[in-house]
Tab-separated table of N, CA and C in Angstrom:
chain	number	residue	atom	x	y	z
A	1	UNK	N	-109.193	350.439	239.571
A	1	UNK	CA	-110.588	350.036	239.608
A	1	UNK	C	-111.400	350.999	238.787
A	2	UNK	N	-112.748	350.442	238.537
A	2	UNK	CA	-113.462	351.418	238.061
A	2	UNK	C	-113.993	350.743	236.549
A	3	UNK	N	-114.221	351.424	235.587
A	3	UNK	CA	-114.595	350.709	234.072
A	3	UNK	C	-114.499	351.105	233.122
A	4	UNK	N	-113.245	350.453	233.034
A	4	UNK	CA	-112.369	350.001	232.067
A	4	UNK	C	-111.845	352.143	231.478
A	5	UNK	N	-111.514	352.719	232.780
A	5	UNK	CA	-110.503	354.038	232.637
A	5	UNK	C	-109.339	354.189	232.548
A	6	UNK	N	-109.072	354.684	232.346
A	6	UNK	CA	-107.646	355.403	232.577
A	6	UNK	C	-107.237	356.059	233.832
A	7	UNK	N	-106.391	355.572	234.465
A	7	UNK	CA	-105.864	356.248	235.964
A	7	UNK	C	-104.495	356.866	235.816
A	8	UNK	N	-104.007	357.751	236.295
A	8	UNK	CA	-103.035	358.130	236.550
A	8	UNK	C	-102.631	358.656	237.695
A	9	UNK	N	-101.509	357.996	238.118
A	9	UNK	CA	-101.002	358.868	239.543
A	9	UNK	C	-100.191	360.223	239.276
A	10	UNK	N	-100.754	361.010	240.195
A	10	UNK	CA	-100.265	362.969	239.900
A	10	UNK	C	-99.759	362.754	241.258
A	11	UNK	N	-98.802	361.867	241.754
A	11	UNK	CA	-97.986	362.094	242.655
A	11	UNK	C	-98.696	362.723	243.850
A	12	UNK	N	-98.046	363.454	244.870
A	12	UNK	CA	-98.917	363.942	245.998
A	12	UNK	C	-100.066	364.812	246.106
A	13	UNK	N	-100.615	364.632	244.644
A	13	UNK	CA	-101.869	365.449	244.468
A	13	UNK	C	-103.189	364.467	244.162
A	14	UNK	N	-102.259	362.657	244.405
A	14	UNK	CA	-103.503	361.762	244.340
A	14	UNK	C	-103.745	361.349	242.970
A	15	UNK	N	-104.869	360.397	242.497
A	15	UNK	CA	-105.626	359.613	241.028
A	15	UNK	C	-106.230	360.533	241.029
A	16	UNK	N	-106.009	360.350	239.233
A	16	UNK	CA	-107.270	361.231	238.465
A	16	UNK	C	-107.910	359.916	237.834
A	17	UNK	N	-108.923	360.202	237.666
A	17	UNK	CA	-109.352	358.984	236.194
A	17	UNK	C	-109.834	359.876	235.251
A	18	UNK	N	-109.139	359.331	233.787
A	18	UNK	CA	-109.998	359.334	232.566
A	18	UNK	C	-110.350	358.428	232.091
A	19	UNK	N	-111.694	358.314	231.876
A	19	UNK	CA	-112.561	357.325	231.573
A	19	UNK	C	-112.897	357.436	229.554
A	20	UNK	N	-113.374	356.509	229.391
A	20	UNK	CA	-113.606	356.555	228.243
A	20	UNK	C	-114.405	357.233	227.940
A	21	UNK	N	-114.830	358.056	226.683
A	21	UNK	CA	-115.842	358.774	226.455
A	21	UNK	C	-115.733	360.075	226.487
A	22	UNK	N	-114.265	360.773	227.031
A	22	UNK	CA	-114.302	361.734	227.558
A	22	UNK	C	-113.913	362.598	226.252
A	23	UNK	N	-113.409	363.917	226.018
A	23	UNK	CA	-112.609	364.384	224.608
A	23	UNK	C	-111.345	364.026	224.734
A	24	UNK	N	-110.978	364.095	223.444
A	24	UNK	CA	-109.467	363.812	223.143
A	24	UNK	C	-109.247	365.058	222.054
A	25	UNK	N	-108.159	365.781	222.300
A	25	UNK	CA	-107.725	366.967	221.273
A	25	UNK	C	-105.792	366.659	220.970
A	26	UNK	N	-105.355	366.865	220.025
A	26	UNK	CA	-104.538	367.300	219.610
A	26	UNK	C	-103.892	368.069	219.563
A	27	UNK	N	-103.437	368.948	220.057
A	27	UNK	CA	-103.085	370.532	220.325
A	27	UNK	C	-101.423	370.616	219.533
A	28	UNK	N	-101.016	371.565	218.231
A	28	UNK	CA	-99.672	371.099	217.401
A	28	UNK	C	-98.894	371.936	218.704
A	29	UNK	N	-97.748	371.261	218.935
A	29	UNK	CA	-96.697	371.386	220.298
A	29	UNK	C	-95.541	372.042	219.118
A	30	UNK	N	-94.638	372.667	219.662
A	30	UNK	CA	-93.405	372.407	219.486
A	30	UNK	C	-92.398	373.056	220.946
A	31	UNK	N	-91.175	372.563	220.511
A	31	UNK	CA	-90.134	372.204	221.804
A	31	UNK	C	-88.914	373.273	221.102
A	32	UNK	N	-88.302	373.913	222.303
A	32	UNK	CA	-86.836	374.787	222.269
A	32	UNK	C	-86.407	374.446	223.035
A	33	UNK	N	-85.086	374.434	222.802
A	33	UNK	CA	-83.696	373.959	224.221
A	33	UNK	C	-83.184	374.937	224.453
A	34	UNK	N	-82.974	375.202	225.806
A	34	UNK	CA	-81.888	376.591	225.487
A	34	UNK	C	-80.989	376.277	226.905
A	35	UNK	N	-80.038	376.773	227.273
A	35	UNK	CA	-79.335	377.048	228.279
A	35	UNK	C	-79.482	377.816	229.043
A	36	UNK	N	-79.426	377.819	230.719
A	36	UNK	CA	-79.682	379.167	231.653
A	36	UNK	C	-78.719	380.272	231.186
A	37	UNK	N	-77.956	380.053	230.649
A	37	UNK	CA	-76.854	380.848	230.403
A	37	UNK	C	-75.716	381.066	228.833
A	38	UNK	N	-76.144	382.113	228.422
A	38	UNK	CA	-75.805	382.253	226.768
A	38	UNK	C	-76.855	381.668	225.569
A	39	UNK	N	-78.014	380.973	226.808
A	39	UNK	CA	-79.120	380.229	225.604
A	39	UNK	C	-78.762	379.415	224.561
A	40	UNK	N	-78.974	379.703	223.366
A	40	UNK	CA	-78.773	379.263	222.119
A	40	UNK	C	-77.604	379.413	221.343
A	41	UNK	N	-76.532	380.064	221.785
A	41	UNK	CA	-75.361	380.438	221.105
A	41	UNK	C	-74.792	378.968	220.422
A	42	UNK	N	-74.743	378.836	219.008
A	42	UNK	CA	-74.063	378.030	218.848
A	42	UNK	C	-74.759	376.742	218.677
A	43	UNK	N	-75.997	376.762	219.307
A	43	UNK	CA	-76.626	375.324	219.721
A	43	UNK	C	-77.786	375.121	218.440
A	44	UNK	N	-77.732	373.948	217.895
A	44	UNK	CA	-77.876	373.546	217.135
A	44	UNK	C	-78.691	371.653	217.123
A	45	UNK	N	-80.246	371.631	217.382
A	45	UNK	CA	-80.839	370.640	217.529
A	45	UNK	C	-82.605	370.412	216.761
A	46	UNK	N	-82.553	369.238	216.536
A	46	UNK	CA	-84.103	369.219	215.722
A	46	UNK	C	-84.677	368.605	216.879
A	47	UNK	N	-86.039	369.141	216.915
A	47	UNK	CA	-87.168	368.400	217.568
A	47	UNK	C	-88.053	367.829	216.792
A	48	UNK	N	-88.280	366.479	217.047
A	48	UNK	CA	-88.621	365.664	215.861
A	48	UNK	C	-89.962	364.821	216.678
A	49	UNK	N	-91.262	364.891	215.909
A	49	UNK	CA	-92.029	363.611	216.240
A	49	UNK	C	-92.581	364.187	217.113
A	50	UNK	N	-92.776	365.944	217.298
A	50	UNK	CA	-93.484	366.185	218.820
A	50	UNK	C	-95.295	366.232	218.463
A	51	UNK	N	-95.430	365.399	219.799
A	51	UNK	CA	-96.974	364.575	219.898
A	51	UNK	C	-97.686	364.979	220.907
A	52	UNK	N	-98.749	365.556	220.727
A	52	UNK	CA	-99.143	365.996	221.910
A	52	UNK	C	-100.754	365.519	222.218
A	53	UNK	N	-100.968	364.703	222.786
A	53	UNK	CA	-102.449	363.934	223.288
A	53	UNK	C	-103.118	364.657	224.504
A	54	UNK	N	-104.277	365.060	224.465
A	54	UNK	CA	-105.020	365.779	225.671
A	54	UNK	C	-106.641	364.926	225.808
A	55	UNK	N	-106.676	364.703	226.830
A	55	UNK	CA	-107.453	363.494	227.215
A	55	UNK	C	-107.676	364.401	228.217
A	56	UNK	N	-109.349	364.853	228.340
A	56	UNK	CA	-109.457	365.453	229.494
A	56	UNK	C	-108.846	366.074	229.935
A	57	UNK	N	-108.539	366.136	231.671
A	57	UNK	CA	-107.176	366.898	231.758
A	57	UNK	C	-106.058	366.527	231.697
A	58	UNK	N	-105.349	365.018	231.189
A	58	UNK	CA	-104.144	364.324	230.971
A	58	UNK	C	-103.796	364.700	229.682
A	59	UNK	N	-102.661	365.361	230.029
A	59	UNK	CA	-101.786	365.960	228.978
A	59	UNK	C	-100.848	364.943	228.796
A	60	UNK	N	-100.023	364.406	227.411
A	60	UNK	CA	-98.947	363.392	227.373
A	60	UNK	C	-98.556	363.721	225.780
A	61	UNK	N	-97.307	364.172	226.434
A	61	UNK	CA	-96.407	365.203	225.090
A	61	UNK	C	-95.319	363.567	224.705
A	62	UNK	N	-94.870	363.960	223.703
A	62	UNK	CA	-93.719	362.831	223.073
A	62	UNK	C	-92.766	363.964	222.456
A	63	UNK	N	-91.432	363.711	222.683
A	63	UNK	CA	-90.566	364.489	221.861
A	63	UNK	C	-89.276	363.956	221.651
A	64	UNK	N	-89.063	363.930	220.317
A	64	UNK	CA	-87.526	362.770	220.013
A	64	UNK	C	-86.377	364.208	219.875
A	65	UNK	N	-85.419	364.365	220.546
A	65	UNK	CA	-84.239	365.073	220.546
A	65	UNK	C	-82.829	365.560	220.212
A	66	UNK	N	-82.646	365.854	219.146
A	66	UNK	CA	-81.113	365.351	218.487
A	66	UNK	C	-80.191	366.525	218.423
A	67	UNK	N	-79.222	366.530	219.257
A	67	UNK	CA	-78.218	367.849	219.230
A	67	UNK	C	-77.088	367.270	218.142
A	68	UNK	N	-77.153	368.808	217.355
A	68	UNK	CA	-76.085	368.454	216.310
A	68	UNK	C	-74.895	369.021	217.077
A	69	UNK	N	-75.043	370.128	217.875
A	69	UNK	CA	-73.696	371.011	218.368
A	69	UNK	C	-74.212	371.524	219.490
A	70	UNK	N	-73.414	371.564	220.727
A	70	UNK	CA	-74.117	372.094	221.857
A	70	UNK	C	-73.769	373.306	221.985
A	71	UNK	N	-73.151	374.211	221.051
A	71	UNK	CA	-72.735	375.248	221.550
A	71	UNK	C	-72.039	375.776	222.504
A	72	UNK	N	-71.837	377.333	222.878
A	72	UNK	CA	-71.273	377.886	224.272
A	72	UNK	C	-72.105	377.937	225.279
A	73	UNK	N	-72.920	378.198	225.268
A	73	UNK	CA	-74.049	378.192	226.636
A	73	UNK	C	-74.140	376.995	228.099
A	74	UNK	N	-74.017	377.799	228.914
A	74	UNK	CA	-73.380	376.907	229.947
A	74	UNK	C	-75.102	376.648	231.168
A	75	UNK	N	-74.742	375.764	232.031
A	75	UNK	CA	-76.104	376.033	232.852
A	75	UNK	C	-76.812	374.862	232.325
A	76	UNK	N	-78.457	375.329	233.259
A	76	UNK	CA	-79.344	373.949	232.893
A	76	UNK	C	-79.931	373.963	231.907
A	77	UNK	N	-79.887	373.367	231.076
A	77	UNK	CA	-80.166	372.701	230.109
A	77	UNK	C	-82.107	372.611	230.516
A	78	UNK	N	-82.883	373.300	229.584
A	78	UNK	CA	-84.205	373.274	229.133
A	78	UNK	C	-84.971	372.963	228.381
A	79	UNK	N	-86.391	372.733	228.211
A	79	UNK	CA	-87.335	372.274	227.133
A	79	UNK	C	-88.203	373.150	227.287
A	80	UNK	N	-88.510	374.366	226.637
A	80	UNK	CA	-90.085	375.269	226.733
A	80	UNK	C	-90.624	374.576	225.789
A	81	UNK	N	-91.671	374.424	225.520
A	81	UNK	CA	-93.065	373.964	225.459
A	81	UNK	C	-94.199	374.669	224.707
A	82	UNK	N	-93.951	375.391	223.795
A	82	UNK	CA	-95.256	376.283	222.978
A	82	UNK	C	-96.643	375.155	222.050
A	83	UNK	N	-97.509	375.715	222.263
A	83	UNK	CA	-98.566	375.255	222.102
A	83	UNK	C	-99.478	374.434	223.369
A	84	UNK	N	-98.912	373.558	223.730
A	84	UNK	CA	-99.079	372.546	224.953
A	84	UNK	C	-100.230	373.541	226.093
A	85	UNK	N	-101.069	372.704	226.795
A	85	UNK	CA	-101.090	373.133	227.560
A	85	UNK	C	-100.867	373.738	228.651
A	86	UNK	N	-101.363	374.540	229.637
A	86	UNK	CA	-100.413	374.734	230.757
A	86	UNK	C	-100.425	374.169	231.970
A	87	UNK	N	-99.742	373.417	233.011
A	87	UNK	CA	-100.255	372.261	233.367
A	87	UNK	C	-100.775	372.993	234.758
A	88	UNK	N	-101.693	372.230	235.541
A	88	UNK	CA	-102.484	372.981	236.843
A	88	UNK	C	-101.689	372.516	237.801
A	89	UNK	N	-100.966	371.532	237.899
A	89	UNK	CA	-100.253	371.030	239.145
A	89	UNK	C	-98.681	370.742	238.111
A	90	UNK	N	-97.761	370.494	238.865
A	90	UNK	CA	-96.567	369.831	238.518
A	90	UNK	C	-96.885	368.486	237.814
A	91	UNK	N	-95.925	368.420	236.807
A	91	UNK	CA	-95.765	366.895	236.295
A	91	UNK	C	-94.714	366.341	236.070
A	92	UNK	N	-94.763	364.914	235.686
A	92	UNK	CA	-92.919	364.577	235.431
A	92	UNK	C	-93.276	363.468	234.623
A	93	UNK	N	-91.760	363.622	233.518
A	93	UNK	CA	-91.433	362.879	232.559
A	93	UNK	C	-90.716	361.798	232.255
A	94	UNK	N	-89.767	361.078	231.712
A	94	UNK	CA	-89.247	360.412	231.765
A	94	UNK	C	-88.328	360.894	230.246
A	95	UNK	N	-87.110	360.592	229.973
A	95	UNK	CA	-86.056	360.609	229.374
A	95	UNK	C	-85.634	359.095	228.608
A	96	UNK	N	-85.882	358.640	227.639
A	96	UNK	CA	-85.327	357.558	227.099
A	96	UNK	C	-84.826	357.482	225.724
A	97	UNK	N	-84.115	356.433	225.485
A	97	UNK	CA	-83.203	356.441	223.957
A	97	UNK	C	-81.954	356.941	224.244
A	98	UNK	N	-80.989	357.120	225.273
A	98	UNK	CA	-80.392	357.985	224.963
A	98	UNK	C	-78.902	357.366	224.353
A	99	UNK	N	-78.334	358.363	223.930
A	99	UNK	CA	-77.413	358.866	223.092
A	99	UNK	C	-76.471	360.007	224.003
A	100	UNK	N	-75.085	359.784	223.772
A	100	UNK	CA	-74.540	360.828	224.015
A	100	UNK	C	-74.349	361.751	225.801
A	101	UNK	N	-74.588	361.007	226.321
A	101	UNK	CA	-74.522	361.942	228.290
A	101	UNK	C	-73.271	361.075	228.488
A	102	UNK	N	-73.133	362.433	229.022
A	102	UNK	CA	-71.733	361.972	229.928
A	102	UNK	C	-72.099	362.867	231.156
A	103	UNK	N	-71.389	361.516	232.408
A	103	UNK	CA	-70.904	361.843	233.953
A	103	UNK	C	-72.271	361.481	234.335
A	104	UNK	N	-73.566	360.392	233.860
A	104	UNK	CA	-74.483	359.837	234.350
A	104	UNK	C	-74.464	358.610	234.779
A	105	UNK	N	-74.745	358.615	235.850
A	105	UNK	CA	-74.566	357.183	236.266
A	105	UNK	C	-76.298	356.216	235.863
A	106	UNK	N	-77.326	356.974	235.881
A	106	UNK	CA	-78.645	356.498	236.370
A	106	UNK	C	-79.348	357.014	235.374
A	107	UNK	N	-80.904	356.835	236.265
A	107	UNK	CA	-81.935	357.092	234.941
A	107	UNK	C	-81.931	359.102	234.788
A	108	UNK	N	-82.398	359.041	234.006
A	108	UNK	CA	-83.038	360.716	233.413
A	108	UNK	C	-84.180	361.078	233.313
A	109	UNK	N	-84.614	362.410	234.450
A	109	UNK	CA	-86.187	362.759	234.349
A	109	UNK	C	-86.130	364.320	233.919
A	110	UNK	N	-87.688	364.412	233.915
A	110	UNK	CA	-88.164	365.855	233.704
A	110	UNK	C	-89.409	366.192	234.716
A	111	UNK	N	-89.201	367.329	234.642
A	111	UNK	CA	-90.544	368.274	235.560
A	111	UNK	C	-90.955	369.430	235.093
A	112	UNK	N	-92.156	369.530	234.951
A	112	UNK	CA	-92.492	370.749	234.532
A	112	UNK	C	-93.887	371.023	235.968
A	113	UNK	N	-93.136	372.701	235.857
A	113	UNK	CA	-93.836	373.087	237.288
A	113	UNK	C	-95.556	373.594	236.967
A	114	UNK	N	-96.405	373.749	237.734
A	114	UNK	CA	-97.607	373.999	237.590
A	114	UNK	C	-96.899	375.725	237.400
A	115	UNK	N	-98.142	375.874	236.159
A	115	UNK	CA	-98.602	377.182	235.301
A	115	UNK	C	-97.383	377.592	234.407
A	116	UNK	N	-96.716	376.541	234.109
A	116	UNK	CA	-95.139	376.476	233.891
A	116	UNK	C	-95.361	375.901	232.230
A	117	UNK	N	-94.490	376.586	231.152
A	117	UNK	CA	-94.330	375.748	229.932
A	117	UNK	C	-92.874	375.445	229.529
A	118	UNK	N	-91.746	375.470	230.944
A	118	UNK	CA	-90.501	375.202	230.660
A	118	UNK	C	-90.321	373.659	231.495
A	119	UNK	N	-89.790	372.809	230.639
A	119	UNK	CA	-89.416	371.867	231.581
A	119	UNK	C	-88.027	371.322	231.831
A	120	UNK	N	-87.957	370.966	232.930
A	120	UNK	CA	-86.461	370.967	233.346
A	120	UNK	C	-85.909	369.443	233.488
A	121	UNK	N	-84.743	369.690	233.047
A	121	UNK	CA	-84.108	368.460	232.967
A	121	UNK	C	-83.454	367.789	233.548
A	122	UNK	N	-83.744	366.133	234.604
A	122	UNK	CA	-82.738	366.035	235.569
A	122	UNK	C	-82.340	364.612	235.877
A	123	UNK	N	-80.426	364.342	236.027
A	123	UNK	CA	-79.852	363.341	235.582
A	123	UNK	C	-79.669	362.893	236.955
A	124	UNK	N	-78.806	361.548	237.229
A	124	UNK	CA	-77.930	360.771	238.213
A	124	UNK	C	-76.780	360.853	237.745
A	125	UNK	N	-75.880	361.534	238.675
A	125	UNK	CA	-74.547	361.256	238.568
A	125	UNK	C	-73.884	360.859	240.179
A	126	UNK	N	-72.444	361.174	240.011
A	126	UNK	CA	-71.905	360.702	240.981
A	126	UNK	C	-71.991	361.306	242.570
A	127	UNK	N	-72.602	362.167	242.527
A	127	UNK	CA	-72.853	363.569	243.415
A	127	UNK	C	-74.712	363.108	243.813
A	128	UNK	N	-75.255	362.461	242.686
A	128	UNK	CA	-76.426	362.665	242.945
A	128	UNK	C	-77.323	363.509	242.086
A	129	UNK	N	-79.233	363.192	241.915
A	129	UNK	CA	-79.846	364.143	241.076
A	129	UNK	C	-79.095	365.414	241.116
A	130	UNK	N	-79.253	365.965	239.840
A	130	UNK	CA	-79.115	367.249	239.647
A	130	UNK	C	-79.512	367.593	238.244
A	131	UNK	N	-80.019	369.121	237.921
A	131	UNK	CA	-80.131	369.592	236.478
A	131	UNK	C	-79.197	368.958	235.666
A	132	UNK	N	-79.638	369.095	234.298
A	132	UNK	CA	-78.723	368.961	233.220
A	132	UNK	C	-77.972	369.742	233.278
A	133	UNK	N	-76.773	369.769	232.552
A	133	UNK	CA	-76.158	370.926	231.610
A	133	UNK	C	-75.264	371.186	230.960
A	134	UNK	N	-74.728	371.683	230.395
A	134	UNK	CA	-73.931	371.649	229.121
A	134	UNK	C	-72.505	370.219	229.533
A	135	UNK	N	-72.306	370.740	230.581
A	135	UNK	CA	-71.436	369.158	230.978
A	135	UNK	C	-72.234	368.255	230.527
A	136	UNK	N	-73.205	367.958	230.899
A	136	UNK	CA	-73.835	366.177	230.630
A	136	UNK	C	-74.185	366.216	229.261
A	137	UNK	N	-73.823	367.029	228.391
A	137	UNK	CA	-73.707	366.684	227.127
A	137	UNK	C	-73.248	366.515	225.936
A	138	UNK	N	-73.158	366.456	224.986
A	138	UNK	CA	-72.279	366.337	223.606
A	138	UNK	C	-72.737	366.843	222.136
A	139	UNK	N	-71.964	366.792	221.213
A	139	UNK	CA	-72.167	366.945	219.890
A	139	UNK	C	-72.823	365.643	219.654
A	140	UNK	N	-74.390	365.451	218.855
A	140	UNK	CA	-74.533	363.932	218.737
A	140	UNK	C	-75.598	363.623	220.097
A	141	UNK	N	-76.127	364.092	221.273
A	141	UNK	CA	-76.523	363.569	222.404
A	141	UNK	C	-77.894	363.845	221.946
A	142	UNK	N	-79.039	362.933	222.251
A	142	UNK	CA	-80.000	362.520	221.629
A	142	UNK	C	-80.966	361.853	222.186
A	143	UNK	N	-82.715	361.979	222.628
A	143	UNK	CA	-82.812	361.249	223.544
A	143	UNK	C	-84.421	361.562	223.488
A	144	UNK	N	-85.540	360.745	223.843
A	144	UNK	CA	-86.727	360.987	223.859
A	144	UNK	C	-87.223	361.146	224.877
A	145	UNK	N	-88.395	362.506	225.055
A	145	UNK	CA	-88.443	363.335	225.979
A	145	UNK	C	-90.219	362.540	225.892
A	146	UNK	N	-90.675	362.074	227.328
A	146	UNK	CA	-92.203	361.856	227.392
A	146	UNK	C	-92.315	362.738	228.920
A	147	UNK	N	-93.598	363.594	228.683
A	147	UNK	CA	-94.175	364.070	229.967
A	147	UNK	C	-95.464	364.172	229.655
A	148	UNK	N	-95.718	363.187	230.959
A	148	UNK	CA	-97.637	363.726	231.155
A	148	UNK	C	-97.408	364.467	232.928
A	149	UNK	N	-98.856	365.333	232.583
A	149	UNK	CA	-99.382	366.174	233.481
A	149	UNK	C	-100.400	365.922	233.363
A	150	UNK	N	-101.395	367.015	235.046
A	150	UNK	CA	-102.634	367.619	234.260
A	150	UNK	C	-102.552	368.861	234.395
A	151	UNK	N	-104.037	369.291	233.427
A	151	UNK	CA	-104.249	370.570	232.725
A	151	UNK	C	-105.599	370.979	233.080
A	152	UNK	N	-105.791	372.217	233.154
A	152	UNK	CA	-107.414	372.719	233.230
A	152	UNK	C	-108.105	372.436	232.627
């Protein structure tokens, strides 16, 4: 309801509305992957197409994902976030396009925690949600990363 806004549900923190009229900024983003463990060794991926829209306090990042080599690095699998805002409450993303997971049965999300610019990555498998990580992935695994939040 309301005229002709923008609503979004922030989960157990309730609607926000952005309404028309409000600012809109651009803020240039970029995205790193790394592993809890050994990080970057080896790992080898472009972040492509990262978009970052700020509407008031609705933040809504776009990021297309392409691992050439996953390297040695073992653990959960991450997205930090430079430039972006920092979000005031928790938010969550969604995972699509994909390419390349193995041992998923289901869909693929993300969360990034309030005052947080790492976001975490998390699959369905046979066990149930859990982090990414170097298991659920491949040489070639590939996949578009959307998260909105809000922001101060």
């Amino acid at each position: 309801a309301g005229s002709g806004g923008l609503f979004y549900n922030l989960g157990g923190a309730g609607w926000v509305a952005f309404t028309s009229g409000v600012a809109q900024s651009f803020p240039t983003v970029t995205a790193a992957l790394s592993f809890a463990v050994g990080g970057t060794t080896g790992f080898a991926y472009v972040a492509n197409n990262c978009k970052c829209v700020v509407t008031g306090k609705l933040v809504v990042i776009s990021i297309e994902i392409i691992l050439s080599a996953k390297g040695s690095g073992s653990g959960a699998l991450t997205v930090v976030l430079t430039g972006a805002p920092i979000p005031t409450i928790s938010g969550n993303g969604v995972l699509s396009t994909l390419v390349g997971f193995v041992g998923l049965t289901s869909s693929l999300d993300a969360n990034v925690g309030a005052g947080s610019a790492i976001v975490g990555l998390y699959g369905t498998g046979a066990t149930g949600s859990a982090a990414l990580t170097d298991l659920n992935i491949s040489n070639g695994t590939a996949f578009d990363l959307t998260l909105v939040y809000e922001s101060v």
